[in-house]
PDB file of C-alpha atoms in Angstrom:
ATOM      1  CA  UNK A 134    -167.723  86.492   9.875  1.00  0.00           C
ATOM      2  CA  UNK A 135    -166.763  88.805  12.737  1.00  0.00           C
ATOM      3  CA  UNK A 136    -164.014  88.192  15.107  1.00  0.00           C
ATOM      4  CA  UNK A 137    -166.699  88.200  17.180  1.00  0.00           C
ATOM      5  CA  UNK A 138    -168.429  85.237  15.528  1.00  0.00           C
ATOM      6  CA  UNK A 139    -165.397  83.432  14.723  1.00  0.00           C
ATOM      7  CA  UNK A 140    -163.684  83.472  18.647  1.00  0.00           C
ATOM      8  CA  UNK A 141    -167.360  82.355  19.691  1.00  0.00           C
ATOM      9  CA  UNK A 142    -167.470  79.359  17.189  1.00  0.00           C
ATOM     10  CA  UNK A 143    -163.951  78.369  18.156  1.00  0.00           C
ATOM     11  CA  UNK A 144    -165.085  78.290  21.874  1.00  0.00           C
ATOM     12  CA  UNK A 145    -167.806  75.947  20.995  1.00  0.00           C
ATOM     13  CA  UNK A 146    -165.862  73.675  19.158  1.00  0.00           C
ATOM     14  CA  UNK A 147    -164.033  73.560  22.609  1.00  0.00           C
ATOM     15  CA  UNK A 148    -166.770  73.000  24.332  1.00  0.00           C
ATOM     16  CA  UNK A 149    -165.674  75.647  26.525  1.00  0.00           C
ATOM     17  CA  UNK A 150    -168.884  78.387  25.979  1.00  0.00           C
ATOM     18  CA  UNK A 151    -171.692  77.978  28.589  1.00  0.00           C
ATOM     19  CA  UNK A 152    -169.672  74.202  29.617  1.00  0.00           C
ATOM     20  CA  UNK A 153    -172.214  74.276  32.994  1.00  0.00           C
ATOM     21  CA  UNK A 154    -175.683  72.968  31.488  1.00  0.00           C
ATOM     22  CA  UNK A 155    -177.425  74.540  34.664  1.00  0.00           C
ATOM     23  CA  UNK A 156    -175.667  78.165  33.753  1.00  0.00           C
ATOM     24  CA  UNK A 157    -177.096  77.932  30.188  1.00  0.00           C
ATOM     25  CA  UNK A 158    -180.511  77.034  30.974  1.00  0.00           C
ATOM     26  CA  UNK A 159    -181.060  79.372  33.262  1.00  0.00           C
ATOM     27  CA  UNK A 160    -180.180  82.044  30.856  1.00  0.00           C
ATOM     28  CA  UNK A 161    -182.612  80.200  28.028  1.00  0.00           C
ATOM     29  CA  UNK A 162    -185.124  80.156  30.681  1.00  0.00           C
ATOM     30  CA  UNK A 163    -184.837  83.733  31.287  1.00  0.00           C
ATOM     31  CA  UNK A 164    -184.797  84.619  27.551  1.00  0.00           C
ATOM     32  CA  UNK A 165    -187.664  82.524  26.723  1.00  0.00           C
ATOM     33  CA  UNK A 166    -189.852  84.160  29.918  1.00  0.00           C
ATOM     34  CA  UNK A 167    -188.841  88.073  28.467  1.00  0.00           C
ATOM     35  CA  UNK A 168    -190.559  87.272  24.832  1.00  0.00           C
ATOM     36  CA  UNK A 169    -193.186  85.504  26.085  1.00  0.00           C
ATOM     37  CA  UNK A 170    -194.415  88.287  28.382  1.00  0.00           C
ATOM     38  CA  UNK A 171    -193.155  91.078  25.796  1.00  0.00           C
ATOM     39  CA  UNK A 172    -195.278  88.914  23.051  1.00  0.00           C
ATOM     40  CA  UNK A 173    -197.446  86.329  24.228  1.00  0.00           C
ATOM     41  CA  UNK A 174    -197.115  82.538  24.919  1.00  0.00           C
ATOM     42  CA  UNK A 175    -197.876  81.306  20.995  1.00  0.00           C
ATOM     43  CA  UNK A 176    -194.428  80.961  19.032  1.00  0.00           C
ATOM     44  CA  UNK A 177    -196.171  81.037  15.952  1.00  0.00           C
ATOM     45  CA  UNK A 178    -197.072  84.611  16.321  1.00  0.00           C
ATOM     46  CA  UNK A 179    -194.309  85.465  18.331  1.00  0.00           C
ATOM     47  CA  UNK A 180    -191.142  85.536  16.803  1.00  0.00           C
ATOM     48  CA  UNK A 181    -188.108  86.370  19.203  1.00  0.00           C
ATOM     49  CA  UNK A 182    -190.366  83.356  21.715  1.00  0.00           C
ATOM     50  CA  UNK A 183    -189.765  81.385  18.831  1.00  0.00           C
ATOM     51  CA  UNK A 184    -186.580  81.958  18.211  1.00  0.00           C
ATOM     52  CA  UNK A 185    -185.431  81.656  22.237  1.00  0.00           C
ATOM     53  CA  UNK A 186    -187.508  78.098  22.265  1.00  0.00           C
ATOM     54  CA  UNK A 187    -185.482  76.879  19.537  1.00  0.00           C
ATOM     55  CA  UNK A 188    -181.983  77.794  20.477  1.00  0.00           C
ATOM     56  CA  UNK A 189    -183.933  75.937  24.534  1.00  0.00           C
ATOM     57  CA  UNK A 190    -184.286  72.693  22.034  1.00  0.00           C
ATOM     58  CA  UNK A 191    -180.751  73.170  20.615  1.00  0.00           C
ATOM     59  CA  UNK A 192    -179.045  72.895  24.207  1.00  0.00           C
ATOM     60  CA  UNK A 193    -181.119  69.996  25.067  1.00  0.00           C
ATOM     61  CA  UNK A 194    -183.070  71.854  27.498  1.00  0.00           C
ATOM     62  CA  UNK A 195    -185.964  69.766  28.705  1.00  0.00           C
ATOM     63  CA  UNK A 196    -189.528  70.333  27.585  1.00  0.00           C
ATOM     64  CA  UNK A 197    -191.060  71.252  30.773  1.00  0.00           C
ATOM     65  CA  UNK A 198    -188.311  73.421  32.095  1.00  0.00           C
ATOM     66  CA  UNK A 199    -188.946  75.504  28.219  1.00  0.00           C
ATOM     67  CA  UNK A 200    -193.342  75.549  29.006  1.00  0.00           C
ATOM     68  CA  UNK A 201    -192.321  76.561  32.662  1.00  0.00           C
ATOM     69  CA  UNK A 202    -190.638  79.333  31.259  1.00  0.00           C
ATOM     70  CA  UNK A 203    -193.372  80.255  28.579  1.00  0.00           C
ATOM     71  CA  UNK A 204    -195.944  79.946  31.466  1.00  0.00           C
ATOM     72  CA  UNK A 205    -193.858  82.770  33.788  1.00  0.00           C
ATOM     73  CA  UNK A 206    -193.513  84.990  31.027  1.00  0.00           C
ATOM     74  CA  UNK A 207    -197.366  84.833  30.257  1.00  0.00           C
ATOM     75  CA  UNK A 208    -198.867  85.070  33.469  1.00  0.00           C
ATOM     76  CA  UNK A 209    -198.225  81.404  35.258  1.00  0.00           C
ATOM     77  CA  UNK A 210    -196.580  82.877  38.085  1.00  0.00           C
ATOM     78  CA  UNK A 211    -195.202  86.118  39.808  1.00  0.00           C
ATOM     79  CA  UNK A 212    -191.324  86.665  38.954  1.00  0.00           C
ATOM     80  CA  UNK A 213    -191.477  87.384  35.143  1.00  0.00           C
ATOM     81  CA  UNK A 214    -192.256  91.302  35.756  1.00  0.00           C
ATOM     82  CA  UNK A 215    -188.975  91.587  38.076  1.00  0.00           C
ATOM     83  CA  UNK A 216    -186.732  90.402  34.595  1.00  0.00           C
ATOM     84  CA  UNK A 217    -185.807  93.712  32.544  1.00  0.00           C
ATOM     85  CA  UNK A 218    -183.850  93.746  29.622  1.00  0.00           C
ATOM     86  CA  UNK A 219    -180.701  95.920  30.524  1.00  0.00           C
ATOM     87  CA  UNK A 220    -178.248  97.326  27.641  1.00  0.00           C
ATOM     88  CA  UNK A 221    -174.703  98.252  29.166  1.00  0.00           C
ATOM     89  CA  UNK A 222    -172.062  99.592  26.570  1.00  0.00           C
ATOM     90  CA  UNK A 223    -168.645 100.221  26.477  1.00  0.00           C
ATOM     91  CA  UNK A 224    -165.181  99.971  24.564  1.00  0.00           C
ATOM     92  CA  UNK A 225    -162.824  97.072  24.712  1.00  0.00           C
ATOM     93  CA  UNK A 226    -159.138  97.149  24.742  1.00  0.00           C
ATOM     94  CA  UNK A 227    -157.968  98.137  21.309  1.00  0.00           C
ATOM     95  CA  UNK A 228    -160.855 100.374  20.847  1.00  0.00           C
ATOM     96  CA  UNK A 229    -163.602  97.275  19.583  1.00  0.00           C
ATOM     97  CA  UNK A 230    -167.126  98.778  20.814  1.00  0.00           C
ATOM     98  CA  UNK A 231    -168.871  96.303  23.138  1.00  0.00           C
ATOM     99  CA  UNK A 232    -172.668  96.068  23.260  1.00  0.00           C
ATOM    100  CA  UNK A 233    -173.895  93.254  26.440  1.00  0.00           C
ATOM    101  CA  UNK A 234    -177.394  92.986  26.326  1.00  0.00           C
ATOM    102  CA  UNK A 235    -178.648  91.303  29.933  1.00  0.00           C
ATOM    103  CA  UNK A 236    -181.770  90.098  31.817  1.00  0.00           C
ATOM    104  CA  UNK A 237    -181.924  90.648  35.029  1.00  0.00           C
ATOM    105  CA  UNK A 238    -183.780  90.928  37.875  1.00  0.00           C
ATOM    106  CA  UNK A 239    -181.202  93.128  39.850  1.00  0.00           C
ATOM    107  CA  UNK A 240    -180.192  96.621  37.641  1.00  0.00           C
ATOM    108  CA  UNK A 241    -177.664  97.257  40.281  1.00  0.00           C
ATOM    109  CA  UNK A 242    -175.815  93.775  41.061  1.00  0.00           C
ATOM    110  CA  UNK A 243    -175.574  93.002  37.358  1.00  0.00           C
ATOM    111  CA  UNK A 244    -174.473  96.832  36.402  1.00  0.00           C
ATOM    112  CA  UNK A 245    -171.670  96.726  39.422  1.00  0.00           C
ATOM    113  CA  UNK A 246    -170.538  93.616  38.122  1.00  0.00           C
ATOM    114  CA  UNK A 247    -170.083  94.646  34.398  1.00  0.00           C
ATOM    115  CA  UNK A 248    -168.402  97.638  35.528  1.00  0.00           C
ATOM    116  CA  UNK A 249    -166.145  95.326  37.239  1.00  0.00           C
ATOM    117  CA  UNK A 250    -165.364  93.273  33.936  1.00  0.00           C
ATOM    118  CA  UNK A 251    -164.525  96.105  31.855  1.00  0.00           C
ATOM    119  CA  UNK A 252    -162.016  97.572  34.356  1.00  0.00           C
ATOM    120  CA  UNK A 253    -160.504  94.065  35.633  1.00  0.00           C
ATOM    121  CA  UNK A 254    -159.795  94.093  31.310  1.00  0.00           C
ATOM    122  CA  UNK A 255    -158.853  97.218  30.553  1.00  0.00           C
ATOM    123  CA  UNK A 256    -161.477  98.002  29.026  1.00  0.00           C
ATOM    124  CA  UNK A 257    -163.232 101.919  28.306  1.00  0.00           C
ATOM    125  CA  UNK A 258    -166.224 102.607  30.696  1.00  0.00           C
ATOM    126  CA  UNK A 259    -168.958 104.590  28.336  1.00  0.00           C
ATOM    127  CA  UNK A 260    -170.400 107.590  29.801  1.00  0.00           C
ATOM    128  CA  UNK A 261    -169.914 110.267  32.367  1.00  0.00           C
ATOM    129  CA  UNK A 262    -167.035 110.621  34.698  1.00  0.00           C
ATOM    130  CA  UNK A 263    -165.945 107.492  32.916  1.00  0.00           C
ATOM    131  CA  UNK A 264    -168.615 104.877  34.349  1.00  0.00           C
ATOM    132  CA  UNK A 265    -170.108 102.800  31.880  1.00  0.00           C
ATOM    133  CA  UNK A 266    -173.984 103.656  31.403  1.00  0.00           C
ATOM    134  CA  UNK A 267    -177.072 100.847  31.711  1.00  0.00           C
ATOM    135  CA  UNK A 268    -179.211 101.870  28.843  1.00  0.00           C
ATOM    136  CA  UNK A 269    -182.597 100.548  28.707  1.00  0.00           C
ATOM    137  CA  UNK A 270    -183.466  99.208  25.182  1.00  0.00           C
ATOM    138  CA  UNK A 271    -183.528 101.386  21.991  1.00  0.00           C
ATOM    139  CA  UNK A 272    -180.726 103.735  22.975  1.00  0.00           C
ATOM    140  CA  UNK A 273    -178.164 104.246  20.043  1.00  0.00           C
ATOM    141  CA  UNK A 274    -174.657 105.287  21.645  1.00  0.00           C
ATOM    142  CA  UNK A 275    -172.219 102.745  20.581  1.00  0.00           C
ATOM    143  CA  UNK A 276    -174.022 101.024  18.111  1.00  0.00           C
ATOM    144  CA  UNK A 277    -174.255 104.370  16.123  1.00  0.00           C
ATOM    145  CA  UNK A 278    -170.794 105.333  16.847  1.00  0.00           C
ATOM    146  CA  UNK A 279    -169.742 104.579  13.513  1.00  0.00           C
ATOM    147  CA  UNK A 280    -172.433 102.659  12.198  1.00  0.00           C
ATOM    148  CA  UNK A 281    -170.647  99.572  14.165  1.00  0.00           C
ATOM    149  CA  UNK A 282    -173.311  97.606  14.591  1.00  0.00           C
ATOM    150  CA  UNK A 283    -176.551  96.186  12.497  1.00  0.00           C
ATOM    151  CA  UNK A 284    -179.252  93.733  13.205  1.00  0.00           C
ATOM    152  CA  UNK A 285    -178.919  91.021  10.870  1.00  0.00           C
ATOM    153  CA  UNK A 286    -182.457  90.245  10.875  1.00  0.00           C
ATOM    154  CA  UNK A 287    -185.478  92.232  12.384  1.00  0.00           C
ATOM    155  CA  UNK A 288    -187.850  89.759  14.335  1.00  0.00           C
ATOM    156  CA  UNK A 289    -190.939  89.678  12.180  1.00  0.00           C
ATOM    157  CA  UNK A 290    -188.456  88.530   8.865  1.00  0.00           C
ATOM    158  CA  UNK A 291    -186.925  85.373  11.090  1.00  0.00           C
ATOM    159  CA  UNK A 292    -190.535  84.683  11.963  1.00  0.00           C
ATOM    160  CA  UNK A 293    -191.560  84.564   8.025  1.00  0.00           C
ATOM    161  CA  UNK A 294    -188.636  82.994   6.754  1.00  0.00           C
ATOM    162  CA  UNK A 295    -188.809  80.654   9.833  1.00  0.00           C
ATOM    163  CA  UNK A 296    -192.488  79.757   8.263  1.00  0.00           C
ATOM    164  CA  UNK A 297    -191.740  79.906   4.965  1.00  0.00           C
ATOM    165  CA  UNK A 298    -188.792  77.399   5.777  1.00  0.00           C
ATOM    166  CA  UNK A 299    -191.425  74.791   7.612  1.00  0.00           C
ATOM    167  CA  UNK A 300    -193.756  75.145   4.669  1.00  0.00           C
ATOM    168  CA  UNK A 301    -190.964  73.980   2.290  1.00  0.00           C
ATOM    169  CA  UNK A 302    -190.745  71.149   4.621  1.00  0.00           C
ATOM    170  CA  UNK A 303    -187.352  72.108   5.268  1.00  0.00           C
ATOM    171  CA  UNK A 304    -185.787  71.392   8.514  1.00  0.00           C
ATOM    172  CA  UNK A 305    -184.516  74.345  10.753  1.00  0.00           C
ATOM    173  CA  UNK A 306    -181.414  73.226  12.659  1.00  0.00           C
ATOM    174  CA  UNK A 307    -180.858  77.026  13.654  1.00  0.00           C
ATOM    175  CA  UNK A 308    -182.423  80.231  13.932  1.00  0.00           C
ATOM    176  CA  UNK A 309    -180.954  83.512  15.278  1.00  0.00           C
ATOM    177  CA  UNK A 310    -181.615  87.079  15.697  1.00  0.00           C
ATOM    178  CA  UNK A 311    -177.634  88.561  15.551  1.00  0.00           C
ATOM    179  CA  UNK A 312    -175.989  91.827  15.093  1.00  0.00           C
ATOM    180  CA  UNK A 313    -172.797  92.147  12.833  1.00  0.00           C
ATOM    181  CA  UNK A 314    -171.090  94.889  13.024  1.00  0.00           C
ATOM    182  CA  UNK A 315    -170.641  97.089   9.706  1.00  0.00           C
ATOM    183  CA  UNK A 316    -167.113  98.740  10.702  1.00  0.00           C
ATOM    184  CA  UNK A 317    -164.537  96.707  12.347  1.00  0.00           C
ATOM    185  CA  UNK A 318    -161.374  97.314  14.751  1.00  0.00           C
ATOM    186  CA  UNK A 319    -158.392  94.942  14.098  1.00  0.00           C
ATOM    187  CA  UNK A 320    -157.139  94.196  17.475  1.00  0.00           C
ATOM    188  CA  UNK A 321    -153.479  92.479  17.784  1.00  0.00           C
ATOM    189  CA  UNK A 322    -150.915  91.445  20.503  1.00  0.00           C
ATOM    190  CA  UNK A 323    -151.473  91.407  23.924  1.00  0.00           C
ATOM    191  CA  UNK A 324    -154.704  94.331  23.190  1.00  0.00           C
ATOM    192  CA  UNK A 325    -156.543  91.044  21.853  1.00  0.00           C
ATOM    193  CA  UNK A 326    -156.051  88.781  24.647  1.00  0.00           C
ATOM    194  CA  UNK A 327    -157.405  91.345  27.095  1.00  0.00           C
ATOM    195  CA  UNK A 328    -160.395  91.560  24.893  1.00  0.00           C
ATOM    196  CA  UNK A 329    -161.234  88.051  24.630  1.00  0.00           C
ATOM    197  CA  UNK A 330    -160.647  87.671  28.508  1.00  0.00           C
ATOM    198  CA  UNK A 331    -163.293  90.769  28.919  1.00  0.00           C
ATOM    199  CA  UNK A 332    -165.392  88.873  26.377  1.00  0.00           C
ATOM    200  CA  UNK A 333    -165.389  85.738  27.893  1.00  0.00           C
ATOM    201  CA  UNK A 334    -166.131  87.060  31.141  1.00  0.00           C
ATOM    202  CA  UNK A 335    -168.649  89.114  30.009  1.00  0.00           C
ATOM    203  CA  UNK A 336    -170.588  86.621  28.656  1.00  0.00           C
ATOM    204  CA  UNK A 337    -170.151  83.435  31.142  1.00  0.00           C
ATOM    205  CA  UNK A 338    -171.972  85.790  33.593  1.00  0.00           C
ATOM    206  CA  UNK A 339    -175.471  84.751  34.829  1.00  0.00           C
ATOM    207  CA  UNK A 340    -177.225  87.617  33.641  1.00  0.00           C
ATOM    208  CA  UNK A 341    -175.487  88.183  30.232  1.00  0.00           C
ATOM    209  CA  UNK A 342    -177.511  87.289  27.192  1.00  0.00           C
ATOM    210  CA  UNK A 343    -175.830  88.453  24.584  1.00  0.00           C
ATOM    211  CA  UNK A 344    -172.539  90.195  23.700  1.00  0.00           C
ATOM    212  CA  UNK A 345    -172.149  91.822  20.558  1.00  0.00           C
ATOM    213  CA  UNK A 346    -168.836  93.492  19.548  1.00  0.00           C
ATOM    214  CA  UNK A 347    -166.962  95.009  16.379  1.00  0.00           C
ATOM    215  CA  UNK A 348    -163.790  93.668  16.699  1.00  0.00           C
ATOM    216  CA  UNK A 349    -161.430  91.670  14.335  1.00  0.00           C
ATOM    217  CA  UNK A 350    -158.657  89.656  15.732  1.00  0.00           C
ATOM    218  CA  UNK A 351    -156.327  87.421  13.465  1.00  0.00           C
ATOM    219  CA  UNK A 352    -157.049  83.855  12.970  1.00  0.00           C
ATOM    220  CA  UNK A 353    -153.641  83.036  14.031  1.00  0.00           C
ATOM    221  CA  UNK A 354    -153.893  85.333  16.980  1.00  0.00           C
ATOM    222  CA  UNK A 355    -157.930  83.341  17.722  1.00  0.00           C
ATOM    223  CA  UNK A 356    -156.062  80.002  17.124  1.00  0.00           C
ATOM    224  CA  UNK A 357    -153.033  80.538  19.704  1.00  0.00           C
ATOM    225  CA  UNK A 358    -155.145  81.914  22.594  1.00  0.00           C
ATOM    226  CA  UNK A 359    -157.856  78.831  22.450  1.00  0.00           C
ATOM    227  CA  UNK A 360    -154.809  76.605  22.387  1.00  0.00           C
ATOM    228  CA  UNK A 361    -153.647  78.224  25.741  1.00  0.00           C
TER     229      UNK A 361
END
């Protein structure tokens, strides 16, 4: 497990990731509306819709609010088209590359403000004259930069293991598309709180989906800072 993986399990143990229900549902919401209008309203054939209705489920989210967001995404309604999927990359203090996927529906608000994250945490812009660069998705900078980062699982396997799985009548308490990286950066001392500050800021924001990252703090390091 990542240090990644591990600071974001602690956090939920805490209760302390995505603690405003509202916050969190508007981000399933938003996830759920993308892959429906990038695949089509049937979760059976679409697998990243049926991934982002199950992790809806998971938080509790209420049936009605998850069809409302299935029914934007496919048509119901005239907002889904202004949601883009937004890549913004950079490097963390202590060198850990950063990957923040986002949805928005503003480019320029939601770029500003991760620009604003990285340098309120010391972290390295990405790009020319040292901004960090929106990349739409597919573009390979960081996550090639030393093979840092891999996708777990592709979205057509989590769809037939996902069915195989139901088949075997066996009960799916979680499914996840997730990116581990392949290199990592050991991060220590006062280098690794900045980075979980930037982290956690990065991904209590409104418009952040996911954050993936490369870096490897030590447990005891993890444990002190979520005892702060």
């Amino acid at each position: 497990m990542s240090g990644h993986s591990k600071w974001s399990s602690i956090k939920h143990k805490k209760g302390a990731a995505d603690a405003k229900r509202g916050k969190l549902f508007t981000k399933l919401a938003r996830a759920i509306t993308v892959a429906a209008r990038d695949g089509g309203p049937d979760p059976e054939a679409n697998a990243p819709l049926a991934t982002a209705v199950q992790k809806a489920r998971e938080a509790s989210m209420p049936k009605e609010n998850i069809q409302r967001a299935i029914d934007r995404g496919s048509g119901v309604g005239t907002d889904a088209d202004a949601i883009e999927q937004v890549l913004f990359e950079g490097y963390g203090p202590g060198g850990a590359a950063i990957l923040v996927d986002a949805l928005t529906d503003n480019r320029n608000r939601t770029s500003a403000d991760v620009r604003h994250a990285f340098t309120k945490h010391h972290g390295n812009r990405y790009g020319e004259d040292d901004l960090i660069v929106a990349i739409d998705a597919g573009a390979e900078d960081v996550r090639e930069d030393g093979e840092q980062l891999r996708v777990i699982c592709e979205p057509a396997d989590l769809g037939a293991v996902r069915g195989a799985l139901e088949a075997a009548d066996v009960e799916i308490q979680s499914a996840d598309l997730t990116m581990e990286p392949k290199n990592t950066v050991e991060v220590k001392g006062t280098e690794a709180e900045w980075l979980l500050k930037l982290v956690d800021a990065l991904e209590e924001h409104d418009d952040v989906n996911e954050v993936h990252a490369n870096f490897d703090v030590p447990e005891e390091i993890l444990a002190k800072l979520a005892a702060a």
